[in-house]
């Protein structure tokens, strides 16, 4: 599954995520601090979605969110969209 998430309140403007069987395969931040966003993307590669959410949710940078927090929110949203109704 591919997810495109428009961020709010962080330096990155969008996050592109690829998830297979509940595991993050690839993450790309559009805009933002290149070194930091590349590091976050590399660290979550191969990680289960639930674990990434647990580790990243609530991390604040400028204000009450950050690029890692926005990634957690995008992952949460992706979980909601894949649950059967």
PDB file of N, CA and C in Angstrom:
ATOM      1  N   UNK A   1       0.851  -1.166   0.000  1.00  0.00           N
ATOM      2  CA  UNK A   1       0.000   0.000   0.000  1.00  0.00           C
ATOM      3  C   UNK A   1       0.902   1.236   0.000  1.00  0.00           C
ATOM      4  N   UNK A   2       0.526   2.202  -0.809  1.00  0.00           N
ATOM      5  CA  UNK A   2       1.246   3.481  -0.845  1.00  0.00           C
ATOM      6  C   UNK A   2       0.368   4.548  -0.215  1.00  0.00           C
ATOM      7  N   UNK A   3       1.003   5.369   0.621  1.00  0.00           N
ATOM      8  CA  UNK A   3       0.301   6.429   1.342  1.00  0.00           C
ATOM      9  C   UNK A   3       0.976   7.750   1.012  1.00  0.00           C
ATOM     10  N   UNK A   4       0.181   8.763   0.701  1.00  0.00           N
ATOM     11  CA  UNK A   4       0.679  10.121   0.518  1.00  0.00           C
ATOM     12  C   UNK A   4      -0.031  10.980   1.553  1.00  0.00           C
ATOM     13  N   UNK A   5       0.736  11.627   2.424  1.00  0.00           N
ATOM     14  CA  UNK A   5       0.162  12.367   3.551  1.00  0.00           C
ATOM     15  C   UNK A   5       0.656  13.805   3.509  1.00  0.00           C
ATOM     16  N   UNK A   6      -0.259  14.756   3.424  1.00  0.00           N
ATOM     17  CA  UNK A   6       0.089  16.183   3.478  1.00  0.00           C
ATOM     18  C   UNK A   6       0.220  16.581   4.938  1.00  0.00           C
ATOM     19  N   UNK A   7       1.390  17.048   5.310  1.00  0.00           N
ATOM     20  CA  UNK A   7       1.681  17.364   6.706  1.00  0.00           C
ATOM     21  C   UNK A   7       1.116  18.721   7.109  1.00  0.00           C
ATOM     22  N   UNK A   8       1.129  18.945   8.418  1.00  0.00           N
ATOM     23  CA  UNK A   8       0.680  20.217   8.973  1.00  0.00           C
ATOM     24  C   UNK A   8       1.554  20.560  10.164  1.00  0.00           C
ATOM     25  N   UNK A   9       2.171  21.729  10.132  1.00  0.00           N
ATOM     26  CA  UNK A   9       2.954  22.189  11.271  1.00  0.00           C
ATOM     27  C   UNK A   9       4.382  21.685  11.331  1.00  0.00           C
ATOM     28  N   UNK A  10       4.877  21.124  10.238  1.00  0.00           N
ATOM     29  CA  UNK A  10       6.276  20.675  10.218  1.00  0.00           C
ATOM     30  C   UNK A  10       6.962  21.227   8.975  1.00  0.00           C
ATOM     31  N   UNK A  11       8.275  21.095   8.934  1.00  0.00           N
ATOM     32  CA  UNK A  11       9.040  21.605   7.786  1.00  0.00           C
ATOM     33  C   UNK A  11       8.735  20.830   6.510  1.00  0.00           C
ATOM     34  N   UNK A  12       8.524  19.532   6.627  1.00  0.00           N
ATOM     35  CA  UNK A  12       8.163  18.727   5.456  1.00  0.00           C
ATOM     36  C   UNK A  12       6.738  19.086   5.041  1.00  0.00           C
ATOM     37  N   UNK A  13       6.488  19.080   3.745  1.00  0.00           N
ATOM     38  CA  UNK A  13       5.141  19.405   3.266  1.00  0.00           C
ATOM     39  C   UNK A  13       4.310  18.154   2.982  1.00  0.00           C
ATOM     40  N   UNK A  14       4.996  17.039   2.730  1.00  0.00           N
ATOM     41  CA  UNK A  14       4.290  15.794   2.429  1.00  0.00           C
ATOM     42  C   UNK A  14       5.191  14.616   2.776  1.00  0.00           C
ATOM     43  N   UNK A  15       4.567  13.477   3.081  1.00  0.00           N
ATOM     44  CA  UNK A  15       5.313  12.251   3.342  1.00  0.00           C
ATOM     45  C   UNK A  15       4.731  11.162   2.446  1.00  0.00           C
ATOM     46  N   UNK A  16       5.603  10.483   1.725  1.00  0.00           N
ATOM     47  CA  UNK A  16       5.223   9.349   0.884  1.00  0.00           C
ATOM     48  C   UNK A  16       5.706   8.089   1.592  1.00  0.00           C
ATOM     49  N   UNK A  17       4.799   7.135   1.815  1.00  0.00           N
ATOM     50  CA  UNK A  17       5.137   5.925   2.573  1.00  0.00           C
ATOM     51  C   UNK A  17       4.672   4.706   1.794  1.00  0.00           C
ATOM     52  N   UNK A  18       5.489   3.673   1.797  1.00  0.00           N
ATOM     53  CA  UNK A  18       5.092   2.386   1.229  1.00  0.00           C
ATOM     54  C   UNK A  18       5.098   1.366   2.360  1.00  0.00           C
ATOM     55  N   UNK A  19       3.973   0.647   2.494  1.00  0.00           N
ATOM     56  CA  UNK A  19       3.784  -0.328   3.572  1.00  0.00           C
ATOM     57  C   UNK A  19       3.388  -1.657   2.948  1.00  0.00           C
ATOM     58  N   UNK A  20       4.019  -2.732   3.406  1.00  0.00           N
ATOM     59  CA  UNK A  20       3.651  -4.081   2.962  1.00  0.00           C
ATOM     60  C   UNK A  20       3.493  -4.963   4.194  1.00  0.00           C
ATOM     61  N   UNK A  21       2.347  -5.594   4.323  1.00  0.00           N
ATOM     62  CA  UNK A  21       2.071  -6.524   5.428  1.00  0.00           C
ATOM     63  C   UNK A  21       2.374  -5.908   6.797  1.00  0.00           C
ATOM     64  N   UNK A  22       2.003  -4.640   6.974  1.00  0.00           N
ATOM     65  CA  UNK A  22       2.190  -3.972   8.253  1.00  0.00           C
ATOM     66  C   UNK A  22       3.603  -3.516   8.555  1.00  0.00           C
ATOM     67  N   UNK A  23       4.484  -3.566   7.557  1.00  0.00           N
ATOM     68  CA  UNK A  23       5.886  -3.171   7.730  1.00  0.00           C
ATOM     69  C   UNK A  23       6.202  -2.027   6.764  1.00  0.00           C
ATOM     70  N   UNK A  24       6.927  -1.037   7.257  1.00  0.00           N
ATOM     71  CA  UNK A  24       7.317   0.111   6.433  1.00  0.00           C
ATOM     72  C   UNK A  24       8.446  -0.307   5.493  1.00  0.00           C
ATOM     73  N   UNK A  25       8.196  -0.178   4.197  1.00  0.00           N
ATOM     74  CA  UNK A  25       9.173  -0.553   3.183  1.00  0.00           C
ATOM     75  C   UNK A  25      10.009   0.656   2.774  1.00  0.00           C
ATOM     76  N   UNK A  26       9.356   1.805   2.635  1.00  0.00           N
ATOM     77  CA  UNK A  26      10.048   3.019   2.202  1.00  0.00           C
ATOM     78  C   UNK A  26       9.297   4.247   2.699  1.00  0.00           C
ATOM     79  N   UNK A  27      10.049   5.294   2.981  1.00  0.00           N
ATOM     80  CA  UNK A  27       9.474   6.574   3.408  1.00  0.00           C
ATOM     81  C   UNK A  27      10.259   7.687   2.741  1.00  0.00           C
ATOM     82  N   UNK A  28       9.547   8.677   2.218  1.00  0.00           N
ATOM     83  CA  UNK A  28      10.209   9.840   1.616  1.00  0.00           C
ATOM     84  C   UNK A  28       9.493  11.096   2.092  1.00  0.00           C
ATOM     85  N   UNK A  29      10.258  12.000   2.675  1.00  0.00           N
ATOM     86  CA  UNK A  29       9.735  13.294   3.096  1.00  0.00           C
ATOM     87  C   UNK A  29       9.972  14.286   1.965  1.00  0.00           C
ATOM     88  N   UNK A  30       8.976  15.085   1.645  1.00  0.00           N
ATOM     89  CA  UNK A  30       9.107  16.141   0.641  1.00  0.00           C
ATOM     90  C   UNK A  30       9.332  17.440   1.413  1.00  0.00           C
ATOM     91  N   UNK A  31      10.442  18.102   1.117  1.00  0.00           N
ATOM     92  CA  UNK A  31      10.888  19.301   1.841  1.00  0.00           C
ATOM     93  C   UNK A  31      11.389  18.879   3.231  1.00  0.00           C
ATOM     94  N   UNK A  32      11.538  19.813   4.113  1.00  0.00           N
ATOM     95  CA  UNK A  32      12.046  19.504   5.444  1.00  0.00           C
ATOM     96  C   UNK A  32      13.561  19.495   5.481  1.00  0.00           C
ATOM     97  N   UNK A  33      14.114  19.202   6.633  1.00  0.00           N
ATOM     98  CA  UNK A  33      15.563  19.147   6.841  1.00  0.00           C
ATOM     99  C   UNK A  33      16.080  17.820   6.296  1.00  0.00           C
ATOM    100  N   UNK A  34      16.794  17.869   5.200  1.00  0.00           N
ATOM    101  CA  UNK A  34      17.178  16.663   4.461  1.00  0.00           C
ATOM    102  C   UNK A  34      17.866  15.612   5.330  1.00  0.00           C
ATOM    103  N   UNK A  35      18.839  16.011   6.117  1.00  0.00           N
ATOM    104  CA  UNK A  35      19.560  15.037   6.941  1.00  0.00           C
ATOM    105  C   UNK A  35      18.656  14.354   7.949  1.00  0.00           C
ATOM    106  N   UNK A  36      17.837  15.140   8.625  1.00  0.00           N
ATOM    107  CA  UNK A  36      16.941  14.572   9.639  1.00  0.00           C
ATOM    108  C   UNK A  36      15.880  13.676   9.025  1.00  0.00           C
ATOM    109  N   UNK A  37      15.272  14.123   7.956  1.00  0.00           N
ATOM    110  CA  UNK A  37      14.200  13.327   7.364  1.00  0.00           C
ATOM    111  C   UNK A  37      14.739  12.054   6.715  1.00  0.00           C
ATOM    112  N   UNK A  38      15.935  12.123   6.134  1.00  0.00           N
ATOM    113  CA  UNK A  38      16.548  10.913   5.583  1.00  0.00           C
ATOM    114  C   UNK A  38      16.887   9.929   6.701  1.00  0.00           C
ATOM    115  N   UNK A  39      17.322  10.454   7.839  1.00  0.00           N
ATOM    116  CA  UNK A  39      17.644   9.592   8.981  1.00  0.00           C
ATOM    117  C   UNK A  39      16.394   8.904   9.514  1.00  0.00           C
ATOM    118  N   UNK A  40      15.322   9.658   9.683  1.00  0.00           N
ATOM    119  CA  UNK A  40      14.064   9.072  10.170  1.00  0.00           C
ATOM    120  C   UNK A  40      13.587   8.000   9.195  1.00  0.00           C
ATOM    121  N   UNK A  41      13.633   8.299   7.905  1.00  0.00           N
ATOM    122  CA  UNK A  41      13.204   7.334   6.883  1.00  0.00           C
ATOM    123  C   UNK A  41      14.035   6.060   6.959  1.00  0.00           C
ATOM    124  N   UNK A  42      15.346   6.194   7.139  1.00  0.00           N
ATOM    125  CA  UNK A  42      16.215   5.019   7.222  1.00  0.00           C
ATOM    126  C   UNK A  42      15.940   4.213   8.490  1.00  0.00           C
ATOM    127  N   UNK A  43      15.674   4.894   9.585  1.00  0.00           N
ATOM    128  CA  UNK A  43      15.445   4.204  10.859  1.00  0.00           C
ATOM    129  C   UNK A  43      14.136   3.421  10.890  1.00  0.00           C
ATOM    130  N   UNK A  44      13.104   3.915  10.202  1.00  0.00           N
ATOM    131  CA  UNK A  44      11.817   3.204  10.241  1.00  0.00           C
ATOM    132  C   UNK A  44      11.707   2.127   9.161  1.00  0.00           C
ATOM    133  N   UNK A  45      12.632   2.100   8.203  1.00  0.00           N
ATOM    134  CA  UNK A  45      12.595   1.071   7.158  1.00  0.00           C
ATOM    135  C   UNK A  45      12.692  -0.307   7.806  1.00  0.00           C
ATOM    136  N   UNK A  46      11.738  -1.171   7.474  1.00  0.00           N
ATOM    137  CA  UNK A  46      11.718  -2.517   8.035  1.00  0.00           C
ATOM    138  C   UNK A  46      11.002  -2.621   9.373  1.00  0.00           C
ATOM    139  N   UNK A  47      10.528  -1.508   9.897  1.00  0.00           N
ATOM    140  CA  UNK A  47       9.860  -1.474  11.199  1.00  0.00           C
ATOM    141  C   UNK A  47       8.360  -1.683  11.026  1.00  0.00           C
ATOM    142  N   UNK A  48       7.754  -2.384  11.979  1.00  0.00           N
ATOM    143  CA  UNK A  48       6.307  -2.534  11.966  1.00  0.00           C
ATOM    144  C   UNK A  48       5.662  -1.174  12.185  1.00  0.00           C
ATOM    145  N   UNK A  49       4.543  -0.952  11.508  1.00  0.00           N
ATOM    146  CA  UNK A  49       3.835   0.321  11.583  1.00  0.00           C
ATOM    147  C   UNK A  49       3.509   0.679  13.030  1.00  0.00           C
ATOM    148  N   UNK A  50       2.970  -0.254  13.789  1.00  0.00           N
ATOM    149  CA  UNK A  50       2.575   0.019  15.180  1.00  0.00           C
ATOM    150  C   UNK A  50       3.767   0.447  16.035  1.00  0.00           C
ATOM    151  N   UNK A  51       4.923  -0.156  15.800  1.00  0.00           N
ATOM    152  CA  UNK A  51       6.125   0.201  16.560  1.00  0.00           C
ATOM    153  C   UNK A  51       6.605   1.609  16.196  1.00  0.00           C
ATOM    154  N   UNK A  52       6.559   1.948  14.917  1.00  0.00           N
ATOM    155  CA  UNK A  52       6.958   3.297  14.494  1.00  0.00           C
ATOM    156  C   UNK A  52       6.034   4.338  15.116  1.00  0.00           C
ATOM    157  N   UNK A  53       4.741   4.068  15.129  1.00  0.00           N
ATOM    158  CA  UNK A  53       3.795   4.998  15.745  1.00  0.00           C
ATOM    159  C   UNK A  53       4.128   5.178  17.216  1.00  0.00           C
ATOM    160  N   UNK A  54       4.357   4.056  17.908  1.00  0.00           N
ATOM    161  CA  UNK A  54       4.662   4.106  19.342  1.00  0.00           C
ATOM    162  C   UNK A  54       5.912   4.941  19.624  1.00  0.00           C
ATOM    163  N   UNK A  55       6.913   4.807  18.793  1.00  0.00           N
ATOM    164  CA  UNK A  55       8.181   5.513  19.017  1.00  0.00           C
ATOM    165  C   UNK A  55       8.143   6.990  18.619  1.00  0.00           C
ATOM    166  N   UNK A  56       7.376   7.327  17.578  1.00  0.00           N
ATOM    167  CA  UNK A  56       7.443   8.677  17.005  1.00  0.00           C
ATOM    168  C   UNK A  56       6.335   9.622  17.438  1.00  0.00           C
ATOM    169  N   UNK A  57       5.191   9.078  17.818  1.00  0.00           N
ATOM    170  CA  UNK A  57       4.036   9.928  18.139  1.00  0.00           C
ATOM    171  C   UNK A  57       4.344  10.834  19.332  1.00  0.00           C
ATOM    172  N   UNK A  58       4.050  12.119  19.148  1.00  0.00           N
ATOM    173  CA  UNK A  58       4.212  13.080  20.229  1.00  0.00           C
ATOM    174  C   UNK A  58       5.554  13.787  20.279  1.00  0.00           C
ATOM    175  N   UNK A  59       6.486  13.428  19.402  1.00  0.00           N
ATOM    176  CA  UNK A  59       7.761  14.141  19.356  1.00  0.00           C
ATOM    177  C   UNK A  59       7.494  15.545  18.815  1.00  0.00           C
ATOM    178  N   UNK A  60       7.922  16.541  19.566  1.00  0.00           N
ATOM    179  CA  UNK A  60       7.679  17.935  19.163  1.00  0.00           C
ATOM    180  C   UNK A  60       8.981  18.594  18.740  1.00  0.00           C
ATOM    181  N   UNK A  61       8.884  19.514  17.798  1.00  0.00           N
ATOM    182  CA  UNK A  61      10.035  20.281  17.339  1.00  0.00           C
ATOM    183  C   UNK A  61       9.712  21.761  17.485  1.00  0.00           C
ATOM    184  N   UNK A  62       9.091  22.328  16.482  1.00  0.00           N
ATOM    185  CA  UNK A  62       8.675  23.726  16.532  1.00  0.00           C
ATOM    186  C   UNK A  62       7.169  23.736  16.760  1.00  0.00           C
ATOM    187  N   UNK A  63       6.762  23.873  18.002  1.00  0.00           N
ATOM    188  CA  UNK A  63       5.342  23.790  18.320  1.00  0.00           C
ATOM    189  C   UNK A  63       5.024  22.417  18.882  1.00  0.00           C
ATOM    190  N   UNK A  64       3.849  21.904  18.543  1.00  0.00           N
ATOM    191  CA  UNK A  64       3.420  20.646  19.147  1.00  0.00           C
ATOM    192  C   UNK A  64       3.554  19.439  18.218  1.00  0.00           C
ATOM    193  N   UNK A  65       4.280  19.589  17.114  1.00  0.00           N
ATOM    194  CA  UNK A  65       4.472  18.467  16.198  1.00  0.00           C
ATOM    195  C   UNK A  65       5.874  18.526  15.602  1.00  0.00           C
ATOM    196  N   UNK A  66       6.188  17.576  14.754  1.00  0.00           N
ATOM    197  CA  UNK A  66       7.498  17.490  14.099  1.00  0.00           C
ATOM    198  C   UNK A  66       7.358  16.572  12.899  1.00  0.00           C
ATOM    199  N   UNK A  67       8.406  16.434  12.128  1.00  0.00           N
ATOM    200  CA  UNK A  67       8.359  15.496  11.001  1.00  0.00           C
ATOM    201  C   UNK A  67       8.138  14.058  11.493  1.00  0.00           C
ATOM    202  N   UNK A  68       8.847  13.600  12.555  1.00  0.00           N
ATOM    203  CA  UNK A  68       8.559  12.251  13.049  1.00  0.00           C
ATOM    204  C   UNK A  68       7.122  12.097  13.551  1.00  0.00           C
ATOM    205  N   UNK A  69       6.598  13.096  14.245  1.00  0.00           N
ATOM    206  CA  UNK A  69       5.216  13.042  14.723  1.00  0.00           C
ATOM    207  C   UNK A  69       4.244  13.010  13.551  1.00  0.00           C
ATOM    208  N   UNK A  70       4.512  13.778  12.510  1.00  0.00           N
ATOM    209  CA  UNK A  70       3.658  13.770  11.335  1.00  0.00           C
ATOM    210  C   UNK A  70       3.693  12.395  10.647  1.00  0.00           C
ATOM    211  N   UNK A  71       4.855  11.743  10.656  1.00  0.00           N
ATOM    212  CA  UNK A  71       4.947  10.394  10.113  1.00  0.00           C
ATOM    213  C   UNK A  71       4.068   9.443  10.929  1.00  0.00           C
ATOM    214  N   UNK A  72       4.110   9.567  12.250  1.00  0.00           N
ATOM    215  CA  UNK A  72       3.261   8.735  13.108  1.00  0.00           C
ATOM    216  C   UNK A  72       1.782   8.969  12.795  1.00  0.00           C
ATOM    217  N   UNK A  73       1.404  10.210  12.601  1.00  0.00           N
ATOM    218  CA  UNK A  73       0.005  10.526  12.273  1.00  0.00           C
ATOM    219  C   UNK A  73      -0.388   9.937  10.918  1.00  0.00           C
ATOM    220  N   UNK A  74       0.523  10.005   9.954  1.00  0.00           N
ATOM    221  CA  UNK A  74       0.248   9.421   8.639  1.00  0.00           C
ATOM    222  C   UNK A  74       0.076   7.909   8.754  1.00  0.00           C
ATOM    223  N   UNK A  75       0.912   7.278   9.559  1.00  0.00           N
ATOM    224  CA  UNK A  75       0.824   5.829   9.750  1.00  0.00           C
ATOM    225  C   UNK A  75      -0.473   5.453  10.460  1.00  0.00           C
ATOM    226  N   UNK A  76      -0.868   6.250  11.440  1.00  0.00           N
ATOM    227  CA  UNK A  76      -2.149   6.003  12.117  1.00  0.00           C
ATOM    228  C   UNK A  76      -3.298   6.087  11.129  1.00  0.00           C
ATOM    229  N   UNK A  77      -3.274   7.112  10.299  1.00  0.00           N
ATOM    230  CA  UNK A  77      -4.324   7.299   9.307  1.00  0.00           C
ATOM    231  C   UNK A  77      -4.361   6.112   8.344  1.00  0.00           C
ATOM    232  N   UNK A  78      -3.193   5.593   7.979  1.00  0.00           N
ATOM    233  CA  UNK A  78      -3.141   4.459   7.054  1.00  0.00           C
ATOM    234  C   UNK A  78      -3.738   3.216   7.698  1.00  0.00           C
ATOM    235  N   UNK A  79      -3.562   3.058   9.005  1.00  0.00           N
ATOM    236  CA  UNK A  79      -4.154   1.913   9.702  1.00  0.00           C
ATOM    237  C   UNK A  79      -5.667   1.998   9.701  1.00  0.00           C
ATOM    238  N   UNK A  80      -6.196   3.200   9.895  1.00  0.00           N
ATOM    239  CA  UNK A  80      -7.643   3.387   9.898  1.00  0.00           C
ATOM    240  C   UNK A  80      -8.247   3.065   8.533  1.00  0.00           C
ATOM    241  N   UNK A  81      -7.528   3.412   7.478  1.00  0.00           N
ATOM    242  CA  UNK A  81      -8.060   3.207   6.131  1.00  0.00           C
ATOM    243  C   UNK A  81      -7.998   1.753   5.690  1.00  0.00           C
ATOM    244  N   UNK A  82      -7.219   0.925   6.394  1.00  0.00           N
ATOM    245  CA  UNK A  82      -7.111  -0.478   5.994  1.00  0.00           C
ATOM    246  C   UNK A  82      -7.966  -1.404   6.859  1.00  0.00           C
ATOM    247  N   UNK A  83      -8.565  -0.878   7.914  1.00  0.00           N
ATOM    248  CA  UNK A  83      -9.414  -1.697   8.778  1.00  0.00           C
ATOM    249  C   UNK A  83     -10.754  -1.949   8.095  1.00  0.00           C
ATOM    250  N   UNK A  84     -11.248  -3.192   8.200  1.00  0.00           N
ATOM    251  CA  UNK A  84     -12.563  -3.463   7.621  1.00  0.00           C
ATOM    252  C   UNK A  84     -13.656  -2.729   8.387  1.00  0.00           C
ATOM    253  N   UNK A  85     -14.716  -2.314   7.676  1.00  0.00           N
ATOM    254  CA  UNK A  85     -15.796  -1.592   8.335  1.00  0.00           C
ATOM    255  C   UNK A  85     -16.848  -2.524   8.857  1.00  0.00           C
TER     256      UNK A  85
END
